[in-house]
JSON list of C-alpha atoms in Angstrom, two decimals:
[
{"chain": "A", "resi": 1, "resn": "MET", "atom": "CA", "xyz": [46.93, 65.59, 1.92]},
{"chain": "A", "resi": 2, "resn": "SER", "atom": "CA", "xyz": [46.20, 62.10, 1.55]},
{"chain": "A", "resi": 3, "resn": "ALA", "atom": "CA", "xyz": [46.56, 58.85, 3.43]},
{"chain": "A", "resi": 4, "resn": "ARG", "atom": "CA", "xyz": [47.04, 55.65, 2.02]},
{"chain": "A", "resi": 5, "resn": "SER", "atom": "CA", "xyz": [43.95, 53.64, 3.05]},
{"chain": "A", "resi": 6, "resn": "ALA", "atom": "CA", "xyz": [44.22, 50.54, 5.94]},
{"chain": "A", "resi": 7, "resn": "SER", "atom": "CA", "xyz": [42.85, 47.45, 3.27]},
{"chain": "A", "resi": 8, "resn": "ALA", "atom": "CA", "xyz": [45.35, 48.59, -0.36]},
{"chain": "A", "resi": 9, "resn": "PRO", "atom": "CA", "xyz": [47.14, 45.67, -0.98]},
{"chain": "A", "resi": 10, "resn": "ALA", "atom": "CA", "xyz": [50.97, 45.41, -0.72]},
{"chain": "A", "resi": 11, "resn": "ALA", "atom": "CA", "xyz": [52.52, 45.40, -4.26]},
{"chain": "A", "resi": 12, "resn": "THR", "atom": "CA", "xyz": [56.71, 44.66, -5.08]},
{"chain": "A", "resi": 13, "resn": "ALA", "atom": "CA", "xyz": [58.32, 44.06, -8.44]},
{"chain": "A", "resi": 14, "resn": "ALA", "atom": "CA", "xyz": [61.59, 44.52, -9.18]},
{"chain": "A", "resi": 15, "resn": "TRP", "atom": "CA", "xyz": [63.59, 43.69, -12.43]},
{"chain": "A", "resi": 16, "resn": "ALA", "atom": "CA", "xyz": [67.76, 43.45, -12.85]},
{"chain": "A", "resi": 17, "resn": "ASN", "atom": "CA", "xyz": [69.41, 44.35, -16.69]},
{"chain": "A", "resi": 18, "resn": "LEU", "atom": "CA", "xyz": [73.06, 42.92, -16.83]},
{"chain": "A", "resi": 19, "resn": "ASN", "atom": "CA", "xyz": [74.96, 44.83, -20.21]},
{"chain": "A", "resi": 20, "resn": "GLN", "atom": "CA", "xyz": [77.36, 42.50, -21.41]},
{"chain": "A", "resi": 21, "resn": "ILE", "atom": "CA", "xyz": [80.08, 42.59, -23.89]},
{"chain": "A", "resi": 22, "resn": "LYS", "atom": "CA", "xyz": [81.46, 39.62, -24.23]},
{"chain": "A", "resi": 23, "resn": "TYR", "atom": "CA", "xyz": [85.33, 39.08, -26.57]},
{"chain": "A", "resi": 24, "resn": "THR", "atom": "CA", "xyz": [86.14, 35.58, -27.31]},
{"chain": "A", "resi": 25, "resn": "VAL", "atom": "CA", "xyz": [90.22, 35.54, -26.83]},
{"chain": "A", "resi": 26, "resn": "SER", "atom": "CA", "xyz": [90.64, 32.13, -27.81]},
{"chain": "A", "resi": 27, "resn": "ASP", "atom": "CA", "xyz": [88.72, 29.08, -28.79]},
{"chain": "A", "resi": 28, "resn": "ASN", "atom": "CA", "xyz": [87.77, 27.90, -25.63]},
{"chain": "A", "resi": 29, "resn": "PHE", "atom": "CA", "xyz": [88.30, 31.12, -23.08]},
{"chain": "A", "resi": 30, "resn": "ARG", "atom": "CA", "xyz": [85.17, 34.13, -23.60]},
{"chain": "A", "resi": 31, "resn": "ILE", "atom": "CA", "xyz": [85.62, 36.72, -21.17]},
{"chain": "A", "resi": 32, "resn": "ALA", "atom": "CA", "xyz": [82.67, 39.37, -20.83]},
{"chain": "A", "resi": 33, "resn": "PRO", "atom": "CA", "xyz": [82.54, 42.38, -18.46]},
{"chain": "A", "resi": 34, "resn": "GLY", "atom": "CA", "xyz": [79.17, 44.26, -17.53]},
{"chain": "A", "resi": 35, "resn": "PHE", "atom": "CA", "xyz": [77.37, 46.46, -15.68]},
{"chain": "A", "resi": 36, "resn": "ALA", "atom": "CA", "xyz": [73.79, 46.39, -14.03]},
{"chain": "A", "resi": 37, "resn": "LEU", "atom": "CA", "xyz": [71.14, 48.28, -13.70]},
{"chain": "A", "resi": 38, "resn": "SER", "atom": "CA", "xyz": [68.18, 47.95, -11.50]},
{"chain": "A", "resi": 39, "resn": "GLY", "atom": "CA", "xyz": [65.00, 48.60, -10.98]},
{"chain": "A", "resi": 40, "resn": "GLN", "atom": "CA", "xyz": [62.00, 48.29, -7.78]},
{"chain": "A", "resi": 41, "resn": "ARG", "atom": "CA", "xyz": [58.48, 49.14, -7.74]},
{"chain": "A", "resi": 42, "resn": "ILE", "atom": "CA", "xyz": [57.20, 49.04, -4.23]},
{"chain": "A", "resi": 43, "resn": "SER", "atom": "CA", "xyz": [54.06, 50.28, -2.36]},
{"chain": "A", "resi": 44, "resn": "GLY", "atom": "CA", "xyz": [52.80, 49.33, 0.80]},
{"chain": "A", "resi": 45, "resn": "VAL", "atom": "CA", "xyz": [55.08, 46.68, 1.91]},
{"chain": "A", "resi": 46, "resn": "PRO", "atom": "CA", "xyz": [55.83, 46.70, 5.75]},
{"chain": "A", "resi": 47, "resn": "GLY", "atom": "CA", "xyz": [59.49, 48.00, 6.14]},
{"chain": "A", "resi": 48, "resn": "LEU", "atom": "CA", "xyz": [60.00, 49.45, 2.27]},
{"chain": "A", "resi": 49, "resn": "ALA", "atom": "CA", "xyz": [59.46, 52.86, 1.96]},
{"chain": "A", "resi": 50, "resn": "ASP", "atom": "CA", "xyz": [57.21, 53.14, -0.74]},
{"chain": "A", "resi": 51, "resn": "HIS", "atom": "CA", "xyz": [59.33, 53.99, -4.13]},
{"chain": "A", "resi": 52, "resn": "SER", "atom": "CA", "xyz": [59.45, 53.71, -8.23]},
{"chain": "A", "resi": 53, "resn": "ASP", "atom": "CA", "xyz": [63.54, 54.05, -8.95]},
{"chain": "A", "resi": 54, "resn": "VAL", "atom": "CA", "xyz": [65.37, 53.18, -11.63]},
{"chain": "A", "resi": 55, "resn": "SER", "atom": "CA", "xyz": [69.69, 53.12, -10.87]},
{"chain": "A", "resi": 56, "resn": "PHE", "atom": "CA", "xyz": [73.00, 51.86, -11.35]},
{"chain": "A", "resi": 57, "resn": "GLY", "atom": "CA", "xyz": [73.05, 48.44, -9.35]},
{"chain": "A", "resi": 58, "resn": "GLY", "atom": "CA", "xyz": [76.32, 46.94, -9.93]},
{"chain": "A", "resi": 59, "resn": "ALA", "atom": "CA", "xyz": [78.92, 45.50, -12.22]},
{"chain": "A", "resi": 60, "resn": "ALA", "atom": "CA", "xyz": [80.37, 41.91, -13.12]},
{"chain": "A", "resi": 61, "resn": "LEU", "atom": "CA", "xyz": [82.74, 40.00, -15.13]},
{"chain": "A", "resi": 62, "resn": "GLU", "atom": "CA", "xyz": [81.83, 36.75, -16.56]},
{"chain": "A", "resi": 63, "resn": "LEU", "atom": "CA", "xyz": [84.59, 34.34, -17.27]},
{"chain": "A", "resi": 64, "resn": "ARG", "atom": "CA", "xyz": [83.61, 30.88, -19.19]},
{"chain": "A", "resi": 65, "resn": "TYR", "atom": "CA", "xyz": [86.47, 28.14, -20.42]},
{"chain": "A", "resi": 66, "resn": "LYS", "atom": "CA", "xyz": [85.54, 25.40, -22.89]},
{"chain": "A", "resi": 67, "resn": "LEU", "atom": "CA", "xyz": [86.88, 21.62, -20.80]},
{"chain": "A", "resi": 68, "resn": "VAL", "atom": "CA", "xyz": [85.15, 20.03, -23.47]},
{"chain": "A", "resi": 69, "resn": "ASP", "atom": "CA", "xyz": [83.84, 20.68, -26.02]},
{"chain": "A", "resi": 70, "resn": "ARG", "atom": "CA", "xyz": [80.65, 18.12, -27.45]},
{"chain": "A", "resi": 71, "resn": "ALA", "atom": "CA", "xyz": [81.36, 17.95, -30.77]},
{"chain": "A", "resi": 72, "resn": "VAL", "atom": "CA", "xyz": [84.35, 15.56, -30.17]},
{"chain": "A", "resi": 73, "resn": "ALA", "atom": "CA", "xyz": [82.98, 13.94, -26.51]},
{"chain": "A", "resi": 74, "resn": "PRO", "atom": "CA", "xyz": [80.17, 12.24, -25.90]},
{"chain": "A", "resi": 75, "resn": "PHE", "atom": "CA", "xyz": [78.99, 15.72, -23.65]},
{"chain": "A", "resi": 76, "resn": "GLY", "atom": "CA", "xyz": [80.28, 19.20, -23.14]},
{"chain": "A", "resi": 77, "resn": "LEU", "atom": "CA", "xyz": [81.73, 20.71, -20.62]},
{"chain": "A", "resi": 78, "resn": "THR", "atom": "CA", "xyz": [81.98, 24.80, -19.96]},
{"chain": "A", "resi": 79, "resn": "LEU", "atom": "CA", "xyz": [83.42, 26.03, -16.79]},
{"chain": "A", "resi": 80, "resn": "HIS", "atom": "CA", "xyz": [81.92, 29.69, -15.74]},
{"chain": "A", "resi": 81, "resn": "ALA", "atom": "CA", "xyz": [83.43, 32.56, -12.62]},
{"chain": "A", "resi": 82, "resn": "GLN", "atom": "CA", "xyz": [81.99, 35.85, -12.29]},
{"chain": "A", "resi": 83, "resn": "PRO", "atom": "CA", "xyz": [83.15, 37.38, -9.33]},
{"chain": "A", "resi": 84, "resn": "GLY", "atom": "CA", "xyz": [80.96, 41.19, -8.74]},
{"chain": "A", "resi": 85, "resn": "TRP", "atom": "CA", "xyz": [80.07, 43.86, -7.22]},
{"chain": "A", "resi": 86, "resn": "SER", "atom": "CA", "xyz": [76.80, 45.40, -6.69]},
{"chain": "A", "resi": 87, "resn": "ARG", "atom": "CA", "xyz": [75.93, 48.55, -4.57]},
{"chain": "A", "resi": 88, "resn": "ILE", "atom": "CA", "xyz": [71.73, 48.32, -4.53]},
{"chain": "A", "resi": 89, "resn": "ASP", "atom": "CA", "xyz": [69.64, 44.63, -3.25]},
{"chain": "A", "resi": 90, "resn": "ASP", "atom": "CA", "xyz": [67.59, 44.03, -6.17]},
{"chain": "A", "resi": 91, "resn": "ALA", "atom": "CA", "xyz": [64.71, 43.13, -4.82]},
{"chain": "A", "resi": 92, "resn": "SER", "atom": "CA", "xyz": [64.19, 45.81, -1.91]},
{"chain": "A", "resi": 93, "resn": "GLY", "atom": "CA", "xyz": [66.43, 48.63, -3.81]},
{"chain": "A", "resi": 94, "resn": "VAL", "atom": "CA", "xyz": [67.97, 49.80, -0.61]},
{"chain": "A", "resi": 95, "resn": "HIS", "atom": "CA", "xyz": [71.63, 50.73, -0.72]},
{"chain": "A", "resi": 96, "resn": "ILE", "atom": "CA", "xyz": [73.80, 48.32, 0.22]},
{"chain": "A", "resi": 97, "resn": "GLN", "atom": "CA", "xyz": [78.07, 47.51, -0.62]},
{"chain": "A", "resi": 98, "resn": "GLN", "atom": "CA", "xyz": [77.90, 43.92, -1.57]},
{"chain": "A", "resi": 99, "resn": "TYR", "atom": "CA", "xyz": [80.81, 42.41, -3.38]},
{"chain": "A", "resi": 100, "resn": "GLY", "atom": "CA", "xyz": [81.07, 38.19, -4.26]},
{"chain": "A", "resi": 101, "resn": "ALA", "atom": "CA", "xyz": [80.85, 35.47, -6.99]},
{"chain": "A", "resi": 102, "resn": "GLU", "atom": "CA", "xyz": [79.03, 32.35, -8.82]},
{"chain": "A", "resi": 103, "resn": "PHE", "atom": "CA", "xyz": [80.95, 29.49, -10.32]},
{"chain": "A", "resi": 104, "resn": "ALA", "atom": "CA", "xyz": [79.16, 26.79, -11.98]},
{"chain": "A", "resi": 105, "resn": "ALA", "atom": "CA", "xyz": [80.13, 23.84, -14.22]},
{"chain": "A", "resi": 106, "resn": "LEU", "atom": "CA", "xyz": [77.47, 23.60, -17.42]},
{"chain": "A", "resi": 107, "resn": "PHE", "atom": "CA", "xyz": [76.69, 20.75, -19.46]},
{"chain": "A", "resi": 108, "resn": "ASP", "atom": "CA", "xyz": [75.08, 19.94, -22.72]},
{"chain": "A", "resi": 109, "resn": "ARG", "atom": "CA", "xyz": [74.95, 17.01, -24.35]},
{"chain": "A", "resi": 110, "resn": "GLU", "atom": "CA", "xyz": [72.73, 16.55, -27.77]},
{"chain": "A", "resi": 111, "resn": "LEU", "atom": "CA", "xyz": [70.99, 13.84, -28.14]},
{"chain": "A", "resi": 112, "resn": "VAL", "atom": "CA", "xyz": [69.49, 13.86, -31.87]},
{"chain": "A", "resi": 113, "resn": "LYS", "atom": "CA", "xyz": [71.33, 15.68, -34.06]},
{"chain": "A", "resi": 114, "resn": "ASP", "atom": "CA", "xyz": [70.12, 19.72, -34.71]},
{"chain": "A", "resi": 115, "resn": "ARG", "atom": "CA", "xyz": [67.18, 18.70, -33.08]},
{"chain": "A", "resi": 116, "resn": "LEU", "atom": "CA", "xyz": [67.76, 17.83, -29.25]},
{"chain": "A", "resi": 117, "resn": "PHE", "atom": "CA", "xyz": [69.93, 19.07, -26.55]},
{"chain": "A", "resi": 118, "resn": "ALA", "atom": "CA", "xyz": [69.90, 18.68, -22.76]},
{"chain": "A", "resi": 119, "resn": "ALA", "atom": "CA", "xyz": [71.71, 20.47, -20.33]},
{"chain": "A", "resi": 120, "resn": "PHE", "atom": "CA", "xyz": [72.74, 20.03, -16.79]},
{"chain": "A", "resi": 121, "resn": "ASN", "atom": "CA", "xyz": [73.97, 22.61, -14.29]},
{"chain": "A", "resi": 122, "resn": "VAL", "atom": "CA", "xyz": [75.58, 22.99, -11.27]},
{"chain": "A", "resi": 123, "resn": "TRP", "atom": "CA", "xyz": [75.50, 26.44, -9.71]},
{"chain": "A", "resi": 124, "resn": "TYR", "atom": "CA", "xyz": [77.22, 27.65, -6.96]},
{"chain": "A", "resi": 125, "resn": "GLY", "atom": "CA", "xyz": [77.18, 31.26, -5.93]},
{"chain": "A", "resi": 126, "resn": "THR", "atom": "CA", "xyz": [78.50, 33.50, -2.49]},
{"chain": "A", "resi": 127, "resn": "GLY", "atom": "CA", "xyz": [78.92, 36.47, -0.95]},
{"chain": "A", "resi": 128, "resn": "GLY", "atom": "CA", "xyz": [78.79, 39.81, 1.59]},
{"chain": "A", "resi": 129, "resn": "THR", "atom": "CA", "xyz": [76.61, 42.62, 2.09]},
{"chain": "A", "resi": 130, "resn": "ARG", "atom": "CA", "xyz": [77.00, 45.12, 4.21]},
{"chain": "A", "resi": 131, "resn": "GLU", "atom": "CA", "xyz": [73.77, 47.56, 4.12]},
{"chain": "A", "resi": 132, "resn": "ILE", "atom": "CA", "xyz": [74.51, 51.07, 4.30]},
{"chain": "A", "resi": 133, "resn": "VAL", "atom": "CA", "xyz": [71.99, 52.53, 7.32]},
{"chain": "A", "resi": 134, "resn": "THR", "atom": "CA", "xyz": [73.05, 49.25, 9.60]},
{"chain": "A", "resi": 135, "resn": "ASN", "atom": "CA", "xyz": [76.45, 49.25, 8.94]},
{"chain": "A", "resi": 136, "resn": "LEU", "atom": "CA", "xyz": [75.99, 45.41, 9.46]},
{"chain": "A", "resi": 137, "resn": "TRP", "atom": "CA", "xyz": [77.24, 42.92, 7.36]},
{"chain": "A", "resi": 138, "resn": "ARG", "atom": "CA", "xyz": [75.51, 39.39, 6.36]},
{"chain": "A", "resi": 139, "resn": "HIS", "atom": "CA", "xyz": [76.78, 36.55, 4.37]},
{"chain": "A", "resi": 140, "resn": "ASP", "atom": "CA", "xyz": [74.58, 33.82, 2.40]},
{"chain": "A", "resi": 141, "resn": "SER", "atom": "CA", "xyz": [75.49, 31.55, 0.01]},
{"chain": "A", "resi": 142, "resn": "GLU", "atom": "CA", "xyz": [73.38, 29.21, -2.34]},
{"chain": "A", "resi": 143, "resn": "MET", "atom": "CA", "xyz": [73.36, 25.73, -4.11]},
{"chain": "A", "resi": 144, "resn": "GLN", "atom": "CA", "xyz": [71.22, 25.12, -7.79]},
{"chain": "A", "resi": 145, "resn": "LEU", "atom": "CA", "xyz": [71.11, 21.79, -9.44]},
{"chain": "A", "resi": 146, "resn": "GLN", "atom": "CA", "xyz": [69.35, 23.05, -13.19]},
{"chain": "A", "resi": 147, "resn": "ALA", "atom": "CA", "xyz": [68.18, 20.99, -16.50]},
{"chain": "A", "resi": 148, "resn": "ALA", "atom": "CA", "xyz": [66.81, 21.85, -19.09]},
{"chain": "A", "resi": 149, "resn": "ILE", "atom": "CA", "xyz": [65.62, 19.63, -21.83]},
{"chain": "A", "resi": 150, "resn": "SER", "atom": "CA", "xyz": [65.53, 21.90, -25.45]},
{"chain": "A", "resi": 151, "resn": "TYR", "atom": "CA", "xyz": [64.23, 21.17, -29.36]},
{"chain": "A", "resi": 152, "resn": "ALA", "atom": "CA", "xyz": [64.82, 22.96, -32.22]},
{"chain": "A", "resi": 153, "resn": "VAL", "atom": "CA", "xyz": [61.01, 23.85, -34.45]},
{"chain": "A", "resi": 154, "resn": "GLN", "atom": "CA", "xyz": [63.36, 24.96, -36.71]},
{"chain": "A", "resi": 155, "resn": "PRO", "atom": "CA", "xyz": [67.00, 26.15, -37.15]},
{"chain": "A", "resi": 156, "resn": "GLU", "atom": "CA", "xyz": [66.30, 29.75, -35.92]},
{"chain": "A", "resi": 157, "resn": "LEU", "atom": "CA", "xyz": [63.65, 28.90, -33.09]},
{"chain": "A", "resi": 158, "resn": "VAL", "atom": "CA", "xyz": [64.34, 26.89, -30.81]},
{"chain": "A", "resi": 159, "resn": "LEU", "atom": "CA", "xyz": [61.85, 25.46, -27.56]},
{"chain": "A", "resi": 160, "resn": "GLY", "atom": "CA", "xyz": [62.74, 23.86, -24.53]},
{"chain": "A", "resi": 161, "resn": "LEU", "atom": "CA", "xyz": [61.72, 23.79, -20.70]},
{"chain": "A", "resi": 162, "resn": "GLY", "atom": "CA", "xyz": [63.88, 24.56, -17.83]},
{"chain": "A", "resi": 163, "resn": "VAL", "atom": "CA", "xyz": [63.51, 22.72, -14.10]},
{"chain": "A", "resi": 164, "resn": "ARG", "atom": "CA", "xyz": [65.99, 24.42, -10.77]},
{"chain": "A", "resi": 165, "resn": "TYR", "atom": "CA", "xyz": [66.26, 23.29, -7.61]},
{"chain": "A", "resi": 166, "resn": "ALA", "atom": "CA", "xyz": [67.64, 25.98, -5.63]},
{"chain": "A", "resi": 167, "resn": "ARG", "atom": "CA", "xyz": [69.35, 25.91, -1.73]},
{"chain": "A", "resi": 168, "resn": "ALA", "atom": "CA", "xyz": [69.81, 28.72, 0.49]},
{"chain": "A", "resi": 169, "resn": "TYR", "atom": "CA", "xyz": [71.95, 29.52, 3.20]},
{"chain": "A", "resi": 170, "resn": "ASP", "atom": "CA", "xyz": [72.92, 31.61, 5.86]},
{"chain": "A", "resi": 171, "resn": "GLY", "atom": "CA", "xyz": [77.17, 32.10, 5.88]},
{"chain": "A", "resi": 172, "resn": "GLY", "atom": "CA", "xyz": [79.11, 32.02, 2.68]},
{"chain": "A", "resi": 173, "resn": "ALA", "atom": "CA", "xyz": [80.57, 28.60, 2.55]},
{"chain": "A", "resi": 174, "resn": "LEU", "atom": "CA", "xyz": [76.87, 26.74, 2.76]},
{"chain": "A", "resi": 175, "resn": "ASP", "atom": "CA", "xyz": [76.85, 26.85, 6.53]},
{"chain": "A", "resi": 176, "resn": "ARG", "atom": "CA", "xyz": [73.28, 27.22, 7.69]},
{"chain": "A", "resi": 177, "resn": "PHE", "atom": "CA", "xyz": [70.15, 25.78, 5.98]},
{"chain": "A", "resi": 178, "resn": "VAL", "atom": "CA", "xyz": [67.10, 28.13, 5.90]},
{"chain": "A", "resi": 179, "resn": "GLY", "atom": "CA", "xyz": [65.12, 27.05, 2.63]},
{"chain": "A", "resi": 180, "resn": "ASP", "atom": "CA", "xyz": [65.10, 25.87, -0.84]},
{"chain": "A", "resi": 181, "resn": "ALA", "atom": "CA", "xyz": [62.82, 26.15, -3.96]},
{"chain": "A", "resi": 182, "resn": "VAL", "atom": "CA", "xyz": [61.86, 24.26, -6.76]},
{"chain": "A", "resi": 183, "resn": "PHE", "atom": "CA", "xyz": [61.01, 26.42, -9.89]},
{"chain": "A", "resi": 184, "resn": "ALA", "atom": "CA", "xyz": [59.92, 24.82, -13.79]},
{"chain": "A", "resi": 185, "resn": "GLY", "atom": "CA", "xyz": [58.79, 26.65, -16.99]},
{"chain": "A", "resi": 186, "resn": "PRO", "atom": "CA", "xyz": [59.69, 27.71, -20.54]},
{"chain": "A", "resi": 187, "resn": "THR", "atom": "CA", "xyz": [62.68, 28.20, -22.31]},
{"chain": "A", "resi": 188, "resn": "PHE", "atom": "CA", "xyz": [62.95, 29.74, -25.93]},
{"chain": "A", "resi": 189, "resn": "SER", "atom": "CA", "xyz": [65.60, 30.72, -28.85]},
{"chain": "A", "resi": 190, "resn": "TYR", "atom": "CA", "xyz": [65.03, 33.23, -31.79]},
{"chain": "A", "resi": 191, "resn": "THR", "atom": "CA", "xyz": [68.04, 34.12, -34.08]},
{"chain": "A", "resi": 192, "resn": "ILE", "atom": "CA", "xyz": [66.62, 36.97, -35.90]},
{"chain": "A", "resi": 193, "resn": "SER", "atom": "CA", "xyz": [69.47, 37.52, -38.16]},
{"chain": "A", "resi": 194, "resn": "LYS", "atom": "CA", "xyz": [72.79, 36.28, -38.23]},
{"chain": "A", "resi": 195, "resn": "GLU", "atom": "CA", "xyz": [73.97, 40.06, -36.00]},
{"chain": "A", "resi": 196, "resn": "VAL", "atom": "CA", "xyz": [70.64, 39.80, -33.64]},
{"chain": "A", "resi": 197, "resn": "GLY", "atom": "CA", "xyz": [69.18, 36.88, -31.91]},
{"chain": "A", "resi": 198, "resn": "ILE", "atom": "CA", "xyz": [66.79, 36.45, -28.63]},
{"chain": "A", "resi": 199, "resn": "SER", "atom": "CA", "xyz": [65.85, 34.48, -25.99]},
{"chain": "A", "resi": 200, "resn": "GLY", "atom": "CA", "xyz": [64.85, 34.08, -21.95]},
{"chain": "A", "resi": 201, "resn": "THR", "atom": "CA", "xyz": [62.99, 31.92, -19.87]},
{"chain": "A", "resi": 202, "resn": "TRP", "atom": "CA", "xyz": [59.75, 31.92, -17.19]},
{"chain": "A", "resi": 203, "resn": "GLN", "atom": "CA", "xyz": [59.99, 30.60, -14.40]},
{"chain": "A", "resi": 204, "resn": "MET", "atom": "CA", "xyz": [57.74, 30.20, -11.69]},
{"chain": "A", "resi": 205, "resn": "GLN", "atom": "CA", "xyz": [58.00, 28.15, -7.97]},
{"chain": "A", "resi": 206, "resn": "VAL", "atom": "CA", "xyz": [56.22, 25.50, -8.00]},
{"chain": "A", "resi": 207, "resn": "ALA", "atom": "CA", "xyz": [57.11, 24.11, -4.75]},
{"chain": "A", "resi": 208, "resn": "GLY", "atom": "CA", "xyz": [59.12, 25.03, -1.39]},
{"chain": "A", "resi": 209, "resn": "SER", "atom": "CA", "xyz": [59.64, 25.66, 2.51]},
{"chain": "A", "resi": 210, "resn": "ALA", "atom": "CA", "xyz": [61.69, 28.25, 3.97]},
{"chain": "A", "resi": 211, "resn": "VAL", "atom": "CA", "xyz": [62.95, 26.63, 7.97]},
{"chain": "A", "resi": 212, "resn": "GLY", "atom": "CA", "xyz": [60.53, 28.28, 10.66]},
{"chain": "A", "resi": 213, "resn": "ASP", "atom": "CA", "xyz": [57.63, 28.93, 7.90]},
{"chain": "A", "resi": 214, "resn": "GLY", "atom": "CA", "xyz": [54.75, 26.21, 6.98]},
{"chain": "A", "resi": 215, "resn": "ARG", "atom": "CA", "xyz": [53.61, 27.86, 3.78]},
{"chain": "A", "resi": 216, "resn": "SER", "atom": "CA", "xyz": [53.68, 25.43, 0.56]},
{"chain": "A", "resi": 217, "resn": "LEU", "atom": "CA", "xyz": [56.11, 27.81, -1.10]},
{"chain": "A", "resi": 218, "resn": "ASN", "atom": "CA", "xyz": [59.47, 29.96, 0.19]},
{"chain": "A", "resi": 219, "resn": "LEU", "atom": "CA", "xyz": [58.22, 33.38, -0.10]},
{"chain": "A", "resi": 220, "resn": "GLU", "atom": "CA", "xyz": [60.97, 34.07, 2.22]},
{"chain": "A", "resi": 221, "resn": "GLN", "atom": "CA", "xyz": [64.69, 33.34, 0.06]},
{"chain": "A", "resi": 222, "resn": "PHE", "atom": "CA", "xyz": [63.07, 33.05, -3.54]},
{"chain": "A", "resi": 223, "resn": "GLU", "atom": "CA", "xyz": [60.63, 35.17, -5.45]},
{"chain": "A", "resi": 224, "resn": "ARG", "atom": "CA", "xyz": [57.54, 33.32, -6.62]},
{"chain": "A", "resi": 225, "resn": "HIS", "atom": "CA", "xyz": [58.09, 34.13, -10.26]},
{"chain": "A", "resi": 226, "resn": "GLN", "atom": "CA", "xyz": [61.52, 34.59, -12.39]},
{"chain": "A", "resi": 227, "resn": "ALA", "atom": "CA", "xyz": [62.21, 35.65, -16.05]},
{"chain": "A", "resi": 228, "resn": "LEU", "atom": "CA", "xyz": [65.53, 36.45, -17.74]},
{"chain": "A", "resi": 229, "resn": "LEU", "atom": "CA", "xyz": [64.85, 37.81, -21.58]},
{"chain": "A", "resi": 230, "resn": "ARG", "atom": "CA", "xyz": [68.29, 37.99, -23.32]},
{"chain": "A", "resi": 231, "resn": "LEU", "atom": "CA", "xyz": [69.14, 40.14, -26.61]},
{"chain": "A", "resi": 232, "resn": "ASN", "atom": "CA", "xyz": [72.90, 39.32, -28.02]},
{"chain": "A", "resi": 233, "resn": "LEU", "atom": "CA", "xyz": [74.04, 41.68, -30.84]},
{"chain": "A", "resi": 234, "resn": "HIS", "atom": "CA", "xyz": [76.83, 40.61, -32.74]},
{"chain": "A", "resi": 235, "resn": "PHE", "atom": "CA", "xyz": [79.74, 42.84, -34.35]}
]
């Protein structure tokens, strides 16, 4: 039998995967049902059992409606809503029952034809979570302002930079402010063929604070690094 050394460093890594099938109902309206997979690798973190696994995380339904088309207006505006259900906490791997939804107004504009693009999003998410072990409910919410600029290096390759300001609240309706964070990092989109494309972002927390915590970053409500990779298949 072996014991973990008291000086062994704590380590945690987590990822979540959302698989969607997107269906265009009309020129302006799209739906995308999907299911999530969740994985964690946790070692030596106080309060969490060491484990490394992958499991079914939950399901979601994305709804998008293009309210304003930038081709005929100074800017484009798309309304986004996504209700969802989760059974696994993405960060810790703890079994939960979570019901929530996110809503967003997505603005975009073409600054230089076929070359330079700008986007600005206002995002709000809310949810209620029951921990299976304790049977206790908690409610939280989050507001984000997101901005990005991107440049088409080639018709099939677009590179950019994104900045995001996030505020976390205790309570489902932005009730009690508990902390904020600023993220920044690169974005990319690459069209491999007419049927296949990839895109992604990587953002690092560059500033933040949690209520009652004097550290320069907010690691209570937010991660230090966040990355997103999409694989798009058209058929």
